[in-house]
Short mmCIF file of N, CA and C in Angstrom, two decimals:
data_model
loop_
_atom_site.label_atom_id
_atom_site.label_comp_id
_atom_site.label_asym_id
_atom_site.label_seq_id
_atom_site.Cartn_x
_atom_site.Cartn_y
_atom_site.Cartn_z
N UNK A 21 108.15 94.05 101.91
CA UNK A 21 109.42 93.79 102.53
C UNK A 21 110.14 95.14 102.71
N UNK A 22 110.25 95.68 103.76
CA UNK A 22 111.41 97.10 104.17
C UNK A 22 112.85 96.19 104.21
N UNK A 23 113.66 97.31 103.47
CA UNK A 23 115.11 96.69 103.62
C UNK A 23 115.29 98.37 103.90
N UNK A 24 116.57 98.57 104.58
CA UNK A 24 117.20 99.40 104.43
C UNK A 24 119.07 99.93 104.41
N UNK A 25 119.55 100.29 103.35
CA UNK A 25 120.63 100.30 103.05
C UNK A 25 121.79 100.45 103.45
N UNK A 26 121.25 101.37 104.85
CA UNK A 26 122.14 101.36 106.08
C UNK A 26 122.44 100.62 107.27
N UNK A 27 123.25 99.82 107.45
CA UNK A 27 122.65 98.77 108.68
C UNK A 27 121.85 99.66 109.94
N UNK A 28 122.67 100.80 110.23
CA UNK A 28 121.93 101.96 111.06
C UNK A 28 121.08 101.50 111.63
N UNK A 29 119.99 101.54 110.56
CA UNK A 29 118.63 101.87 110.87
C UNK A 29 118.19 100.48 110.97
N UNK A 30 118.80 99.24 110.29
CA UNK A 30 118.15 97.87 110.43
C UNK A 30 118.44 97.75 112.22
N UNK A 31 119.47 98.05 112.55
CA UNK A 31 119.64 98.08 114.09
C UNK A 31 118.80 98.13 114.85
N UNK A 32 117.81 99.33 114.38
CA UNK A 32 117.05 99.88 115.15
C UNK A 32 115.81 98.67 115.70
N UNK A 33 116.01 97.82 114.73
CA UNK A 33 114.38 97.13 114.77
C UNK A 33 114.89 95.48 115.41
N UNK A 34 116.23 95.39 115.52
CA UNK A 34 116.40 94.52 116.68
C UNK A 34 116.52 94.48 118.02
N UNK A 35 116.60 93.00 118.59
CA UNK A 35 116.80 93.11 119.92
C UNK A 35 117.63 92.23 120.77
N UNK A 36 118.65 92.26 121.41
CA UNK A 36 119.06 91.85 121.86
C UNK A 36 118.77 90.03 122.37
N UNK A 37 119.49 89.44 121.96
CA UNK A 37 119.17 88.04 122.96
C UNK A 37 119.55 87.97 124.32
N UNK A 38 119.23 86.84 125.15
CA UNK A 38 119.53 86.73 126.81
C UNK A 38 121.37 86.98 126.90
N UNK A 39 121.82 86.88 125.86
CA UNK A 39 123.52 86.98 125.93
C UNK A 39 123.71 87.88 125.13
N UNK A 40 122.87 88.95 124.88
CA UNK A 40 123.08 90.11 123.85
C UNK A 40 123.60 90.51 122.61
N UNK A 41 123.36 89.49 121.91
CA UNK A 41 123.67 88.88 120.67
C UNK A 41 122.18 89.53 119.91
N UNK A 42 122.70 90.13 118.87
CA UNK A 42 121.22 90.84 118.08
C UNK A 42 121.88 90.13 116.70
N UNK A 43 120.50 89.78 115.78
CA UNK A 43 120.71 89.31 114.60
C UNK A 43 119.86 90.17 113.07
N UNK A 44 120.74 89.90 112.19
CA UNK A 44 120.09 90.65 111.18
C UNK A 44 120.26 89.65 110.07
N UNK A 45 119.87 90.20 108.67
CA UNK A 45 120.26 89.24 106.97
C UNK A 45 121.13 90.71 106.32
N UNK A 46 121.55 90.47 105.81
CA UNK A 46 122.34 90.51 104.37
C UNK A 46 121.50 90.03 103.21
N UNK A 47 120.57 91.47 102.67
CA UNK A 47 119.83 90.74 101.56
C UNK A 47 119.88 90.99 100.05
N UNK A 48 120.23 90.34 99.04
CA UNK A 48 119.95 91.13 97.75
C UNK A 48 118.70 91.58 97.71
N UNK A 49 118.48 93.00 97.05
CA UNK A 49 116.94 93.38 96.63
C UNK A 49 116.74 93.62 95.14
N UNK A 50 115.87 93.37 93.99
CA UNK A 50 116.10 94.14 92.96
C UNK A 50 114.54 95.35 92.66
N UNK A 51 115.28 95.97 93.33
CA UNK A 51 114.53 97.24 93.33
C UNK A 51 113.86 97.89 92.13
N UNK A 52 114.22 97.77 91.05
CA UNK A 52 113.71 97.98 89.89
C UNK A 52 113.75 99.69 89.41
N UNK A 53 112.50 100.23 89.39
CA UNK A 53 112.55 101.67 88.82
C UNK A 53 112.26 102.29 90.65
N UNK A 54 112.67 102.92 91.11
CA UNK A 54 111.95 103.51 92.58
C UNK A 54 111.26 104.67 92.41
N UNK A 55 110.42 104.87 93.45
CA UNK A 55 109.79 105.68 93.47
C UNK A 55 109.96 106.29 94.90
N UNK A 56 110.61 108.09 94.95
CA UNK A 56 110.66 108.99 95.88
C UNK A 56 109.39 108.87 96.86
N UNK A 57 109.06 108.54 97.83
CA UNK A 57 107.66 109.00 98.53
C UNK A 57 107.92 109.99 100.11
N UNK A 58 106.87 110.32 100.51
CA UNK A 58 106.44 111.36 101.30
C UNK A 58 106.13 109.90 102.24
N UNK A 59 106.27 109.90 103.51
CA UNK A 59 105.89 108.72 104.60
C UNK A 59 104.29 109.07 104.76
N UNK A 60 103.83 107.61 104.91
CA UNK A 60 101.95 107.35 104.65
C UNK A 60 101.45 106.32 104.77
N UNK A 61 100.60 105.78 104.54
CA UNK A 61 100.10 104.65 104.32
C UNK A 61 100.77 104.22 102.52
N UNK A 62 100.53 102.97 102.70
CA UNK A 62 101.06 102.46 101.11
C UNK A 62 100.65 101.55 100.57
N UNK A 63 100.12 100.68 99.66
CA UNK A 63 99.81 99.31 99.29
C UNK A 63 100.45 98.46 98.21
N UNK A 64 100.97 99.70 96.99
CA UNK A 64 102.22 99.32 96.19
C UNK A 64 102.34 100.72 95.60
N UNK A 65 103.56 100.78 94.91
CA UNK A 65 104.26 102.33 93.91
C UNK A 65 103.11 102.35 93.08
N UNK A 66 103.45 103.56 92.56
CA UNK A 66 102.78 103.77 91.40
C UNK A 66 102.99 103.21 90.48
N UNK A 67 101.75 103.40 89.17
CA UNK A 67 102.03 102.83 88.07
C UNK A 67 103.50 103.18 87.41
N UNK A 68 103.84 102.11 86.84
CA UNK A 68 105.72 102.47 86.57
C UNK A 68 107.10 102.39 87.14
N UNK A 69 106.43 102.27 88.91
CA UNK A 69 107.38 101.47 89.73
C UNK A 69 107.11 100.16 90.27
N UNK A 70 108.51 99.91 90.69
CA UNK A 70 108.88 99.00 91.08
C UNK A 70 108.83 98.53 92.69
N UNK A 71 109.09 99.67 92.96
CA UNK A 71 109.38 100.00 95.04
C UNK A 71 109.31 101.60 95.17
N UNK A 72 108.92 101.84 96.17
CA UNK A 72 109.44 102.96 96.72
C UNK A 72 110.68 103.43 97.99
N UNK A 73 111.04 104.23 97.67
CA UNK A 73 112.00 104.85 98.96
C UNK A 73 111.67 105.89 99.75
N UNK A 74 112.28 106.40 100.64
CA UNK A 74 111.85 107.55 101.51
C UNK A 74 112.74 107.07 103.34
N UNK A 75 112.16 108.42 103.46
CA UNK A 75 112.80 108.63 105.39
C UNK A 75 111.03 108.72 105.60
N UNK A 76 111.30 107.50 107.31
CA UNK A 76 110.37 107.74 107.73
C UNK A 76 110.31 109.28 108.72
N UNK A 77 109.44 109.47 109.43
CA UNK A 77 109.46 110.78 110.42
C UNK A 77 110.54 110.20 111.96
N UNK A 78 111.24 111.05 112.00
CA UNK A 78 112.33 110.85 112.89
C UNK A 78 113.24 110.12 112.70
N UNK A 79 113.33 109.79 110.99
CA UNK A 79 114.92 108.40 110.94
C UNK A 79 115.48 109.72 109.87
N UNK A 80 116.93 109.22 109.81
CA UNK A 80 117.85 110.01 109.25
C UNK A 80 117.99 109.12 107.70
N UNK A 81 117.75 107.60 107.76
CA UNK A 81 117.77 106.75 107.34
C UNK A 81 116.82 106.86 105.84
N UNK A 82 117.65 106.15 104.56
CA UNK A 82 116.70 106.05 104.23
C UNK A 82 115.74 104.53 104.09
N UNK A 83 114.55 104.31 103.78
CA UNK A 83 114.26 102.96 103.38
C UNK A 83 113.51 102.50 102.24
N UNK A 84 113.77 101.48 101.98
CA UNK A 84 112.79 100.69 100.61
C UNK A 84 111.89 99.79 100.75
N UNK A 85 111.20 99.29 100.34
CA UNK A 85 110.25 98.94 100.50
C UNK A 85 109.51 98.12 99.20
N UNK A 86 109.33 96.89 99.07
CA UNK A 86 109.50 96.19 98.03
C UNK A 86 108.15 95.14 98.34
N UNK A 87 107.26 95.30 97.15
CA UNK A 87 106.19 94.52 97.16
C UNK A 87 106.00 92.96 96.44
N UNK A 88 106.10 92.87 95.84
CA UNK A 88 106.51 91.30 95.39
C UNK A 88 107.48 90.37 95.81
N UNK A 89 106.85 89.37 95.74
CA UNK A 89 107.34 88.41 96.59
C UNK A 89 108.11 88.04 95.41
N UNK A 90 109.71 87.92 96.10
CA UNK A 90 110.81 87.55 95.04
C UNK A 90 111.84 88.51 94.87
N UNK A 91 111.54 89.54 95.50
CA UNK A 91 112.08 91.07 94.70
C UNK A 91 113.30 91.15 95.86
N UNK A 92 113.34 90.14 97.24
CA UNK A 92 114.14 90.03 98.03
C UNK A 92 114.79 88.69 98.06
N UNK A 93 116.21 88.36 98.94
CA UNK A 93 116.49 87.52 99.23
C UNK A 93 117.53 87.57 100.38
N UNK A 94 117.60 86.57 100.99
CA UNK A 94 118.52 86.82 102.01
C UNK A 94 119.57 86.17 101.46
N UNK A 95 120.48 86.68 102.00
CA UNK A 95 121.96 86.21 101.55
C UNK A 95 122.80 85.07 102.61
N UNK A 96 122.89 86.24 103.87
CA UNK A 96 123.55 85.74 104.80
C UNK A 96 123.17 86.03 105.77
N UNK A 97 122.41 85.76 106.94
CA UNK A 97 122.62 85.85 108.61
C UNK A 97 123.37 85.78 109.08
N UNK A 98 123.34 87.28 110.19
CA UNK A 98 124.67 87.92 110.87
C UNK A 98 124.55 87.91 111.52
N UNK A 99 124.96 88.02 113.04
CA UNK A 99 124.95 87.49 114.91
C UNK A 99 125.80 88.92 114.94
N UNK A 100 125.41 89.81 115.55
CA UNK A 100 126.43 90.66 116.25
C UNK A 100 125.79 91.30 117.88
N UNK A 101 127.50 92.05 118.52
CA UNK A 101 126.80 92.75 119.44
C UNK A 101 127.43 93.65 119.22
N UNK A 102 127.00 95.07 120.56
CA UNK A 102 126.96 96.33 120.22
C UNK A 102 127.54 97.11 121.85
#
């Protein structure tokens, strides 16, 4: 699951509807211990974490990234435009 902390960058990965209405969540995460990474391929943190964080190449953004199922939740769905 990628969450990221800035709506910013969640922006980035929507799209507009026919009335230009883009939608996102509002999610709790419990991130646990994180782990700093270098952008790569990934399959889970290292031994001792929980998630990792990092900027991908060309985002200013940072993001997380959370492997177990549970470790997210959505809160609330949001409708906005721009």
């Amino acid at each position: 699951c990628y969450v990221a902390p800035d709506v910013r960058l969640s922006h980035v990965f929507t799209s507009p509807d026919a009335n230009g209405i883009r939608t996102g969540f509002l999610c709790t995460v419990l991130v646990g211990n994180m782990e700093n990474v270098q952008p790569g391929p990934r399959v889970s943190p290292s031994k001792g974490y929980d998630s990792v964080t990092g900027k991908a190449p060309g985002r200013p953004h940072d993001e997380i990234i959370v492997y177990r199922f549970g470790q997210g939740k959505p809160l609330f769905l949001f409708r906005y435009t721009c």
